[in-house]
mmCIF file of C-alpha atoms in Angstrom:
data_model
loop_
_atom_site.group_PDB
_atom_site.id
_atom_site.type_symbol
_atom_site.label_atom_id
_atom_site.label_comp_id
_atom_site.label_asym_id
_atom_site.label_seq_id
_atom_site.Cartn_x
_atom_site.Cartn_y
_atom_site.Cartn_z
ATOM 1 C CA UNK A 1 0.000 0.000 0.000
ATOM 2 C CA UNK A 2 1.122 3.538 -0.675
ATOM 3 C CA UNK A 3 0.082 6.447 1.540
ATOM 4 C CA UNK A 4 -0.097 9.971 0.123
ATOM 5 C CA UNK A 5 -0.968 13.343 1.581
ATOM 6 C CA UNK A 6 -0.641 17.052 0.849
ATOM 7 C CA UNK A 7 -0.115 19.679 3.542
ATOM 8 C CA UNK A 8 -1.209 23.283 3.505
ATOM 9 C CA UNK A 9 1.285 26.124 3.365
ATOM 10 C CA UNK A 10 3.184 24.799 0.345
ATOM 11 C CA UNK A 11 1.329 26.901 -2.236
ATOM 12 C CA UNK A 12 0.085 23.788 -4.045
ATOM 13 C CA UNK A 13 -3.560 23.248 -4.864
ATOM 14 C CA UNK A 14 -3.027 19.556 -5.528
ATOM 15 C CA UNK A 15 -0.319 16.935 -5.736
ATOM 16 C CA UNK A 16 -0.209 14.024 -8.168
ATOM 17 C CA UNK A 17 1.074 10.549 -7.307
ATOM 18 C CA UNK A 18 1.675 7.970 -10.013
ATOM 19 C CA UNK A 19 3.379 4.615 -10.419
ATOM 20 C CA UNK A 20 6.725 4.304 -12.164
ATOM 21 C CA UNK A 21 6.060 4.374 -15.904
ATOM 22 C CA UNK A 22 7.985 1.142 -16.509
ATOM 23 C CA UNK A 23 5.054 -0.637 -14.814
ATOM 24 C CA UNK A 24 2.583 0.519 -17.474
ATOM 25 C CA UNK A 25 0.218 -2.276 -18.525
ATOM 26 C CA UNK A 26 -0.622 -2.762 -22.203
ATOM 27 C CA UNK A 27 -2.591 -6.006 -22.049
ATOM 28 C CA UNK A 28 -4.809 -7.911 -19.625
ATOM 29 C CA UNK A 29 -7.233 -6.835 -16.901
ATOM 30 C CA UNK A 30 -5.928 -4.988 -13.853
ATOM 31 C CA UNK A 31 -7.278 -3.815 -10.502
ATOM 32 C CA UNK A 32 -6.130 -1.646 -7.596
ATOM 33 C CA UNK A 33 -7.814 0.094 -4.660
ATOM 34 C CA UNK A 34 -7.757 3.617 -3.272
ATOM 35 C CA UNK A 35 -8.871 4.345 0.283
ATOM 36 C CA UNK A 36 -10.157 7.863 0.906
ATOM 37 C CA UNK A 37 -8.815 8.461 4.414
ATOM 38 C CA UNK A 38 -10.338 11.945 4.234
ATOM 39 C CA UNK A 39 -13.440 12.855 2.221
ATOM 40 C CA UNK A 40 -12.095 15.967 0.515
ATOM 41 C CA UNK A 41 -11.016 16.909 -3.011
ATOM 42 C CA UNK A 42 -9.227 13.883 -4.501
ATOM 43 C CA UNK A 43 -9.210 11.980 -7.794
ATOM 44 C CA UNK A 44 -8.066 8.494 -8.678
ATOM 45 C CA UNK A 45 -7.815 6.457 -11.849
ATOM 46 C CA UNK A 46 -5.479 5.531 -14.677
ATOM 47 C CA UNK A 47 -3.123 7.649 -16.742
ATOM 48 C CA UNK A 48 -0.689 7.278 -19.584
ATOM 49 C CA UNK A 49 3.035 7.373 -18.692
ATOM 50 C CA UNK A 50 3.283 10.920 -20.071
ATOM 51 C CA UNK A 51 0.919 12.401 -17.483
ATOM 52 C CA UNK A 52 1.907 16.016 -16.754
ATOM 53 C CA UNK A 53 2.446 16.857 -13.052
ATOM 54 C CA UNK A 54 1.282 20.467 -13.418
ATOM 55 C CA UNK A 55 -2.077 19.618 -15.012
ATOM 56 C CA UNK A 56 -5.207 18.783 -13.059
ATOM 57 C CA UNK A 57 -5.754 15.064 -13.236
ATOM 58 C CA UNK A 58 -8.167 14.303 -16.077
ATOM 59 C CA UNK A 59 -8.110 17.783 -17.583
ATOM 60 C CA UNK A 60 -6.138 16.545 -20.614
ATOM 61 C CA UNK A 61 -6.186 13.454 -22.813
ATOM 62 C CA UNK A 62 -3.645 11.510 -20.727
ATOM 63 C CA UNK A 63 -5.669 10.622 -17.615
ATOM 64 C CA UNK A 64 -8.991 8.935 -16.821
ATOM 65 C CA UNK A 65 -10.069 9.655 -13.246
ATOM 66 C CA UNK A 66 -12.951 9.488 -10.787
ATOM 67 C CA UNK A 67 -13.569 12.429 -8.428
ATOM 68 C CA UNK A 68 -15.358 11.091 -5.352
ATOM 69 C CA UNK A 69 -15.622 14.519 -3.747
ATOM 70 C CA UNK A 70 -17.801 15.966 -6.521
ATOM 71 C CA UNK A 71 -19.053 12.637 -7.961
ATOM 72 C CA UNK A 72 -17.550 13.278 -11.397
ATOM 73 C CA UNK A 73 -15.491 11.461 -13.999
ATOM 74 C CA UNK A 74 -12.625 13.325 -15.594
ATOM 75 C CA UNK A 75 -11.120 13.033 -19.074
ATOM 76 C CA UNK A 76 -10.620 16.213 -21.109
ATOM 77 C CA UNK A 77 -13.310 17.724 -18.956
ATOM 78 C CA UNK A 78 -15.814 16.362 -16.459
ATOM 79 C CA UNK A 79 -19.375 15.123 -16.145
ATOM 80 C CA UNK A 80 -21.489 13.659 -13.368
ATOM 81 C CA UNK A 81 -20.709 10.054 -12.484
ATOM 82 C CA UNK A 82 -21.443 7.724 -9.573
ATOM 83 C CA UNK A 83 -21.850 9.123 -6.068
ATOM 84 C CA UNK A 84 -19.740 10.950 -3.508
ATOM 85 C CA UNK A 85 -17.498 9.112 -1.074
ATOM 86 C CA UNK A 86 -17.147 9.396 2.674
ATOM 87 C CA UNK A 87 -14.036 9.166 4.819
ATOM 88 C CA UNK A 88 -12.898 5.546 4.921
ATOM 89 C CA UNK A 89 -14.565 4.515 1.655
ATOM 90 C CA UNK A 90 -12.600 2.369 -0.796
ATOM 91 C CA UNK A 91 -12.618 2.892 -4.569
ATOM 92 C CA UNK A 92 -11.826 -0.030 -6.853
ATOM 93 C CA UNK A 93 -10.205 0.939 -10.173
ATOM 94 C CA UNK A 94 -10.409 -1.525 -13.078
ATOM 95 C CA UNK A 95 -9.020 -1.346 -16.605
ATOM 96 C CA UNK A 96 -9.586 -3.892 -19.377
ATOM 97 C CA UNK A 97 -6.892 -3.508 -22.035
ATOM 98 C CA UNK A 98 -8.577 -6.094 -24.258
ATOM 99 C CA UNK A 99 -12.015 -4.467 -24.394
ATOM 100 C CA UNK A 100 -10.588 -0.949 -23.819
ATOM 101 C CA UNK A 101 -12.928 -0.166 -20.925
ATOM 102 C CA UNK A 102 -12.608 1.268 -17.402
ATOM 103 C CA UNK A 103 -14.895 0.854 -14.391
ATOM 104 C CA UNK A 104 -14.921 2.092 -10.793
ATOM 105 C CA UNK A 105 -16.458 0.593 -7.679
ATOM 106 C CA UNK A 106 -17.240 2.195 -4.324
ATOM 107 C CA UNK A 107 -17.063 -0.218 -1.401
ATOM 108 C CA UNK A 108 -17.549 -3.130 -3.800
ATOM 109 C CA UNK A 109 -20.507 -1.643 -5.754
ATOM 110 C CA UNK A 110 -20.049 -0.667 -9.391
ATOM 111 C CA UNK A 111 -20.658 3.024 -10.056
ATOM 112 C CA UNK A 112 -23.035 4.015 -12.863
ATOM 113 C CA UNK A 113 -23.234 7.066 -15.095
ATOM 114 C CA UNK A 114 -26.394 9.061 -15.744
ATOM 115 C CA UNK A 115 -27.446 6.647 -18.492
ATOM 116 C CA UNK A 116 -27.088 3.622 -16.203
ATOM 117 C CA UNK A 117 -23.938 2.287 -17.863
ATOM 118 C CA UNK A 118 -21.280 0.555 -15.782
ATOM 119 C CA UNK A 119 -18.517 1.781 -18.075
ATOM 120 C CA UNK A 120 -16.839 4.951 -16.925
ATOM 121 C CA UNK A 121 -14.665 5.140 -20.074
ATOM 122 C CA UNK A 122 -14.493 3.089 -23.245
ATOM 123 C CA UNK A 123 -13.026 2.923 -26.740
ATOM 124 C CA UNK A 124 -9.749 4.531 -25.729
ATOM 125 C CA UNK A 125 -6.422 3.872 -27.416
ATOM 126 C CA UNK A 126 -4.083 1.577 -25.488
ATOM 127 C CA UNK A 127 -1.035 3.513 -26.660
ATOM 128 C CA UNK A 128 1.901 3.164 -24.248
ATOM 129 C CA UNK A 129 -0.280 1.549 -21.609
ATOM 130 C CA UNK A 130 -1.655 2.822 -18.301
ATOM 131 C CA UNK A 131 -0.427 3.256 -14.741
ATOM 132 C CA UNK A 132 -2.322 3.961 -11.492
ATOM 133 C CA UNK A 133 -2.546 7.632 -10.559
ATOM 134 C CA UNK A 134 -4.230 9.847 -7.984
ATOM 135 C CA UNK A 135 -4.327 13.537 -7.111
ATOM 136 C CA UNK A 136 -4.885 14.973 -3.640
ATOM 137 C CA UNK A 137 -6.013 18.432 -2.631
ATOM 138 C CA UNK A 138 -4.621 20.416 0.281
ATOM 139 C CA UNK A 139 -4.730 18.592 3.646
ATOM 140 C CA UNK A 140 -6.186 15.447 2.048
ATOM 141 C CA UNK A 141 -4.980 11.910 2.698
ATOM 142 C CA UNK A 142 -5.412 8.828 0.545
ATOM 143 C CA UNK A 143 -3.965 5.326 0.478
ATOM 144 C CA UNK A 144 -3.288 3.316 -2.683
ATOM 145 C CA UNK A 145 -3.134 -0.476 -2.551
ATOM 146 C CA UNK A 146 -1.753 -2.209 -5.640
ATOM 147 C CA UNK A 147 -2.377 -5.697 -4.292
ATOM 148 C CA UNK A 148 1.134 -7.010 -3.807
ATOM 149 C CA UNK A 149 -0.442 -8.878 -0.910
ATOM 150 C CA UNK A 150 -3.806 -9.872 -2.348
ATOM 151 C CA UNK A 151 -5.288 -10.445 1.089
ATOM 152 C CA UNK A 152 -4.995 -6.703 1.857
ATOM 153 C CA UNK A 153 -7.462 -5.798 -0.923
ATOM 154 C CA UNK A 154 -10.829 -5.230 0.744
ATOM 155 C CA UNK A 155 -13.312 -5.624 -2.127
ATOM 156 C CA UNK A 156 -11.377 -7.489 -4.811
ATOM 157 C CA UNK A 157 -13.163 -10.776 -4.182
ATOM 158 C CA UNK A 158 -16.556 -9.046 -4.350
ATOM 159 C CA UNK A 159 -16.018 -7.255 -7.644
ATOM 160 C CA UNK A 160 -12.933 -7.876 -9.740
ATOM 161 C CA UNK A 161 -11.737 -11.407 -9.119
ATOM 162 C CA UNK A 162 -14.752 -13.116 -10.666
ATOM 163 C CA UNK A 163 -14.580 -10.825 -13.705
ATOM 164 C CA UNK A 164 -10.998 -11.955 -14.452
ATOM 165 C CA UNK A 165 -9.072 -8.945 -13.153
ATOM 166 C CA UNK A 166 -5.670 -9.252 -11.485
ATOM 167 C CA UNK A 167 -4.111 -7.074 -8.774
ATOM 168 C CA UNK A 168 -1.813 -4.526 -10.363
ATOM 169 C CA UNK A 169 1.223 -5.643 -8.301
ATOM 170 C CA UNK A 170 0.480 -9.364 -8.294
ATOM 171 C CA UNK A 171 3.722 -10.289 -10.083
ATOM 172 C CA UNK A 172 6.081 -7.893 -8.306
ATOM 173 C CA UNK A 173 8.665 -8.865 -5.690
ATOM 174 C CA UNK A 174 8.908 -5.390 -4.155
ATOM 175 C CA UNK A 175 6.756 -2.314 -3.696
ATOM 176 C CA UNK A 176 5.873 -0.296 -6.775
ATOM 177 C CA UNK A 177 8.053 2.790 -7.213
ATOM 178 C CA UNK A 178 5.960 5.949 -6.894
ATOM 179 C CA UNK A 179 6.553 9.397 -8.367
ATOM 180 C CA UNK A 180 4.978 12.584 -7.048
ATOM 181 C CA UNK A 181 4.669 16.177 -8.163
ATOM 182 C CA UNK A 182 6.054 18.895 -5.911
ATOM 183 C CA UNK A 183 6.122 22.606 -6.517
ATOM 184 C CA UNK A 184 9.577 24.084 -5.889
ATOM 185 C CA UNK A 185 10.791 27.703 -5.902
ATOM 186 C CA UNK A 186 11.893 28.956 -9.287
ATOM 187 C CA UNK A 187 15.142 30.912 -9.524
ATOM 188 C CA UNK A 188 15.491 33.576 -12.214
ATOM 189 C CA UNK A 189 18.629 35.176 -13.562
ATOM 190 C CA UNK A 190 19.309 38.581 -11.955
ATOM 191 C CA UNK A 191 20.006 41.092 -14.774
ATOM 192 C CA UNK A 192 22.763 43.644 -14.332
ATOM 193 C CA UNK A 193 20.266 46.520 -14.603
ATOM 194 C CA UNK A 194 17.762 45.166 -12.075
ATOM 195 C CA UNK A 195 15.711 47.905 -10.417
ATOM 196 C CA UNK A 196 15.958 46.641 -6.834
ATOM 197 C CA UNK A 197 18.797 44.079 -6.763
ATOM 198 C CA UNK A 198 22.484 44.749 -7.278
ATOM 199 C CA UNK A 199 25.169 42.054 -7.422
ATOM 200 C CA UNK A 200 28.765 43.167 -6.859
ATOM 201 C CA UNK A 201 31.875 41.015 -7.161
ATOM 202 C CA UNK A 202 34.479 41.422 -4.418
ATOM 203 C CA UNK A 203 37.971 40.327 -5.400
ATOM 204 C CA UNK A 204 39.842 37.955 -3.163
ATOM 205 C CA UNK A 205 42.873 38.799 -1.062
ATOM 206 C CA UNK A 206 45.591 36.801 0.629
ATOM 207 C CA UNK A 207 43.378 36.241 3.660
ATOM 208 C CA UNK A 208 39.954 35.984 2.007
ATOM 209 C CA UNK A 209 38.387 34.319 -1.010
ATOM 210 C CA UNK A 210 36.531 36.201 -3.744
ATOM 211 C CA UNK A 211 32.822 36.573 -3.098
ATOM 212 C CA UNK A 212 29.620 38.158 -4.347
ATOM 213 C CA UNK A 213 27.735 40.884 -2.504
ATOM 214 C CA UNK A 214 23.969 41.020 -3.039
ATOM 215 C CA UNK A 215 22.229 44.305 -2.210
ATOM 216 C CA UNK A 216 18.450 44.674 -2.267
ATOM 217 C CA UNK A 217 16.879 48.119 -2.295
ATOM 218 C CA UNK A 218 13.740 48.330 -0.188
ATOM 219 C CA UNK A 219 10.620 49.792 -1.722
ATOM 220 C CA UNK A 220 7.210 50.734 -0.349
ATOM 221 C CA UNK A 221 6.389 52.110 3.073
ATOM 222 C CA UNK A 222 8.086 50.874 6.199
ATOM 223 C CA UNK A 223 4.846 49.406 7.494
ATOM 224 C CA UNK A 224 4.188 47.399 4.343
ATOM 225 C CA UNK A 225 4.814 43.665 4.516
ATOM 226 C CA UNK A 226 7.762 42.391 2.505
ATOM 227 C CA UNK A 227 8.268 38.910 1.167
ATOM 228 C CA UNK A 228 11.388 36.906 1.928
ATOM 229 C CA UNK A 229 13.706 36.729 -1.051
ATOM 230 C CA UNK A 230 15.962 33.746 -1.680
ATOM 231 C CA UNK A 231 19.136 34.027 -3.732
ATOM 232 C CA UNK A 232 21.221 31.224 -5.145
ATOM 233 C CA UNK A 233 24.644 31.277 -6.775
ATOM 234 C CA UNK A 234 24.425 28.943 -9.736
ATOM 235 C CA UNK A 235 27.605 26.889 -10.016
ATOM 236 C CA UNK A 236 27.961 25.142 -13.378
ATOM 237 C CA UNK A 237 28.591 21.412 -13.334
ATOM 238 C CA UNK A 238 30.017 19.629 -16.355
ATOM 239 C CA UNK A 239 28.627 16.160 -16.983
ATOM 240 C CA UNK A 240 29.882 13.485 -19.310
ATOM 241 C CA UNK A 241 28.059 13.158 -22.605
ATOM 242 C CA UNK A 242 27.486 9.459 -21.953
ATOM 243 C CA UNK A 243 26.587 8.019 -18.545
ATOM 244 C CA UNK A 244 28.375 4.775 -17.716
ATOM 245 C CA UNK A 245 28.417 2.369 -14.829
ATOM 246 C CA UNK A 246 31.105 2.689 -12.183
ATOM 247 C CA UNK A 247 34.010 0.351 -12.847
ATOM 248 C CA UNK A 248 34.550 -2.261 -10.128
ATOM 249 C CA UNK A 249 32.372 -0.316 -7.721
ATOM 250 C CA UNK A 250 34.835 2.542 -7.313
ATOM 251 C CA UNK A 251 34.654 6.256 -7.994
ATOM 252 C CA UNK A 252 36.289 7.830 -11.034
ATOM 253 C CA UNK A 253 39.808 8.867 -10.284
ATOM 254 C CA UNK A 254 39.844 6.959 -7.009
ATOM 255 C CA UNK A 255 43.121 5.336 -7.959
ATOM 256 C CA UNK A 256 44.914 8.681 -8.109
ATOM 257 C CA UNK A 257 45.114 9.030 -4.372
ATOM 258 C CA UNK A 258 45.316 5.452 -3.190
ATOM 259 C CA UNK A 259 48.139 4.313 -0.914
ATOM 260 C CA UNK A 260 51.431 3.577 -2.567
ATOM 261 C CA UNK A 261 52.553 0.015 -2.890
ATOM 262 C CA UNK A 262 55.273 -0.963 -0.488
ATOM 263 C CA UNK A 263 58.435 -1.582 -2.468
ATOM 264 C CA UNK A 264 61.224 -3.727 -1.197
ATOM 265 C CA UNK A 265 63.623 -3.176 -4.081
ATOM 266 C CA UNK A 266 66.870 -1.485 -3.206
ATOM 267 C CA UNK A 267 70.372 -1.024 -4.551
ATOM 268 C CA UNK A 268 72.644 -3.570 -2.955
ATOM 269 C CA UNK A 269 75.777 -1.456 -3.613
ATOM 270 C CA UNK A 270 74.275 1.764 -2.295
ATOM 271 C CA UNK A 271 74.561 3.098 1.238
ATOM 272 C CA UNK A 272 70.869 3.927 1.226
ATOM 273 C CA UNK A 273 67.683 2.006 0.684
ATOM 274 C CA UNK A 274 65.070 3.489 -1.562
ATOM 275 C CA UNK A 275 61.712 3.261 0.175
ATOM 276 C CA UNK A 276 59.518 4.653 -2.532
ATOM 277 C CA UNK A 277 59.485 4.777 -6.285
ATOM 278 C CA UNK A 278 57.436 6.909 -8.556
ATOM 279 C CA UNK A 279 53.978 5.905 -9.722
ATOM 280 C CA UNK A 280 55.581 4.774 -12.962
ATOM 281 C CA UNK A 281 57.499 2.094 -11.091
ATOM 282 C CA UNK A 282 61.003 3.224 -12.068
ATOM 283 C CA UNK A 283 63.561 5.894 -11.401
ATOM 284 C CA UNK A 284 64.921 8.293 -13.981
ATOM 285 C CA UNK A 285 68.376 7.528 -15.389
ATOM 286 C CA UNK A 286 71.194 8.734 -13.221
ATOM 287 C CA UNK A 287 73.265 11.717 -14.085
ATOM 288 C CA UNK A 288 76.617 10.530 -12.793
ATOM 289 C CA UNK A 289 78.397 11.601 -15.971
ATOM 290 C CA UNK A 290 77.575 15.237 -15.349
ATOM 291 C CA UNK A 291 79.014 15.132 -11.843
ATOM 292 C CA UNK A 292 82.255 13.207 -12.422
ATOM 293 C CA UNK A 293 84.366 16.278 -11.658
ATOM 294 C CA UNK A 294 82.324 17.210 -8.620
ATOM 295 C CA UNK A 295 83.875 16.715 -5.229
ATOM 296 C CA UNK A 296 82.446 13.720 -3.431
ATOM 297 C CA UNK A 297 81.226 14.775 0.011
ATOM 298 C CA UNK A 298 82.002 12.775 3.071
ATOM 299 C CA UNK A 299 79.278 10.693 4.663
ATOM 300 C CA UNK A 300 78.769 13.067 7.592
ATOM 301 C CA UNK A 301 78.499 16.017 5.268
ATOM 302 C CA UNK A 302 75.817 14.223 3.304
ATOM 303 C CA UNK A 303 73.961 13.447 6.500
ATOM 304 C CA UNK A 304 73.930 17.128 7.465
ATOM 305 C CA UNK A 305 72.800 18.049 3.990
ATOM 306 C CA UNK A 306 69.903 15.628 4.180
ATOM 307 C CA UNK A 307 68.781 17.098 7.471
ATOM 308 C CA UNK A 308 68.298 20.474 5.840
ATOM 309 C CA UNK A 309 65.849 19.039 3.323
ATOM 310 C CA UNK A 310 62.115 19.039 3.980
ATOM 311 C CA UNK A 311 60.759 16.153 6.006
ATOM 312 C CA UNK A 312 59.053 14.701 2.927
ATOM 313 C CA UNK A 313 62.417 14.187 1.256
ATOM 314 C CA UNK A 314 64.044 12.795 4.385
ATOM 315 C CA UNK A 315 61.387 10.123 4.651
ATOM 316 C CA UNK A 316 62.393 8.625 1.336
ATOM 317 C CA UNK A 317 65.666 7.108 2.594
ATOM 318 C CA UNK A 318 66.945 5.072 5.509
ATOM 319 C CA UNK A 319 70.497 4.274 6.487
ATOM 320 C CA UNK A 320 71.483 0.723 5.798
ATOM 321 C CA UNK A 321 74.017 0.676 8.582
ATOM 322 C CA UNK A 322 73.642 2.106 12.029
ATOM 323 C CA UNK A 323 77.320 3.029 12.165
ATOM 324 C CA UNK A 324 79.094 4.665 9.240
ATOM 325 C CA UNK A 325 82.079 2.895 7.791
ATOM 326 C CA UNK A 326 84.607 5.567 6.872
ATOM 327 C CA UNK A 327 86.811 3.025 5.140
ATOM 328 C CA UNK A 328 84.199 2.184 2.559
ATOM 329 C CA UNK A 329 85.125 2.856 -1.003
ATOM 330 C CA UNK A 330 81.577 3.501 -2.093
ATOM 331 C CA UNK A 331 80.405 7.014 -2.634
ATOM 332 C CA UNK A 332 77.828 8.302 -0.190
ATOM 333 C CA UNK A 333 76.278 10.474 -2.860
ATOM 334 C CA UNK A 334 73.121 9.176 -4.526
ATOM 335 C CA UNK A 335 73.760 7.979 -8.034
ATOM 336 C CA UNK A 336 70.138 8.293 -9.098
ATOM 337 C CA UNK A 337 67.643 11.145 -9.088
ATOM 338 C CA UNK A 338 64.425 10.486 -7.194
ATOM 339 C CA UNK A 339 61.297 12.066 -8.566
ATOM 340 C CA UNK A 340 58.843 13.793 -6.266
ATOM 341 C CA UNK A 341 55.743 11.954 -5.212
ATOM 342 C CA UNK A 342 53.053 12.121 -7.905
ATOM 343 C CA UNK A 343 50.648 13.572 -5.374
ATOM 344 C CA UNK A 344 52.823 16.690 -5.303
ATOM 345 C CA UNK A 345 52.659 17.198 -9.055
ATOM 346 C CA UNK A 346 50.596 20.092 -10.356
ATOM 347 C CA UNK A 347 48.297 17.882 -12.413
ATOM 348 C CA UNK A 348 47.533 15.716 -9.411
ATOM 349 C CA UNK A 349 46.969 18.699 -7.161
ATOM 350 C CA UNK A 350 44.483 20.025 -9.672
ATOM 351 C CA UNK A 351 42.616 16.750 -9.411
ATOM 352 C CA UNK A 352 41.994 17.336 -5.711
ATOM 353 C CA UNK A 353 39.688 20.223 -6.565
ATOM 354 C CA UNK A 354 37.724 18.132 -9.052
ATOM 355 C CA UNK A 355 34.488 16.639 -7.727
ATOM 356 C CA UNK A 356 32.713 13.650 -9.200
ATOM 357 C CA UNK A 357 28.921 13.431 -9.076
ATOM 358 C CA UNK A 358 26.964 10.222 -9.408
ATOM 359 C CA UNK A 359 23.473 10.271 -10.881
ATOM 360 C CA UNK A 360 21.024 7.437 -10.360
ATOM 361 C CA UNK A 361 18.756 6.968 -13.364
ATOM 362 C CA UNK A 362 15.720 4.796 -12.718
ATOM 363 C CA UNK A 363 14.606 2.314 -15.386
ATOM 364 C CA UNK A 364 12.798 4.060 -18.203
ATOM 365 C CA UNK A 365 13.688 7.567 -17.041
ATOM 366 C CA UNK A 366 15.484 10.131 -19.140
ATOM 367 C CA UNK A 367 18.639 11.640 -17.552
#
């Protein structure tokens, strides 16, 4: 069952609830129930997948609905049909895709039109199929039951089962996905020559970031009521032209900042052990030829020199011996250049300010 309600104070006259369009039925006979928890302005019925959320249900060609508050049927207009409901009444909604007919029941009794016909709608085009839909007025509450658990349907065995109808959710393993309409504030671009609003850019400094200053000029008398204005800075987001699934369950670019592999390779003839290599897995060729004439520093001198380097550089090497051997014939100077960690490179630093957004696209929905 699906519960729906609309509260006052939102500025909406009604709210539409519909099933996910991938559940649209194109063949067979289908049934679902709608319980009017309150007895106010509500409509229920069937609609095509392209039902517009800003249109009154049944005011266009996409929806076929019953209004139990005014006892009317709605499809491109309205006319008298059936009788009004009371709080707690249950409406049964039936569609026959073979005969192209729709009927409604109220507490198990079939509703009739002014001519005495049981058919609320007939001779419609199947098109892309139909899905359950309802609209609720302000402060109204309704409950839709698609019959996933057939025993929860109150009047299906009285009218529906014997006629060959099936519960709408009889073959589903989970609850039907529902979509609803909701009115949200609309933001408009503020022109540079606006009469009451002025937007000024403030350049950044060493201690502060650049920002925008929004100034609104008051108008009217001081005693007049003023509405609250909301402003939003629109930040552009670039999306890929083609949406693809995440590889191996990770985020794009996640491998750029992962922990480095521990390397155990070292130079057996060197006085130092290399703890880390570059992301490319190798060191650049040495430049010993350029320094043949250079004076080779003593081991202690090299140790002092290393201490003056930043801590990041010092962490790249460890002494192989705890005590220096002054009689060694090996040079204490490194014979290979060690590249900086890739995470310090400009390109990698730029990546840290790049954000990746994931978008979930439901089946049958356009991105």
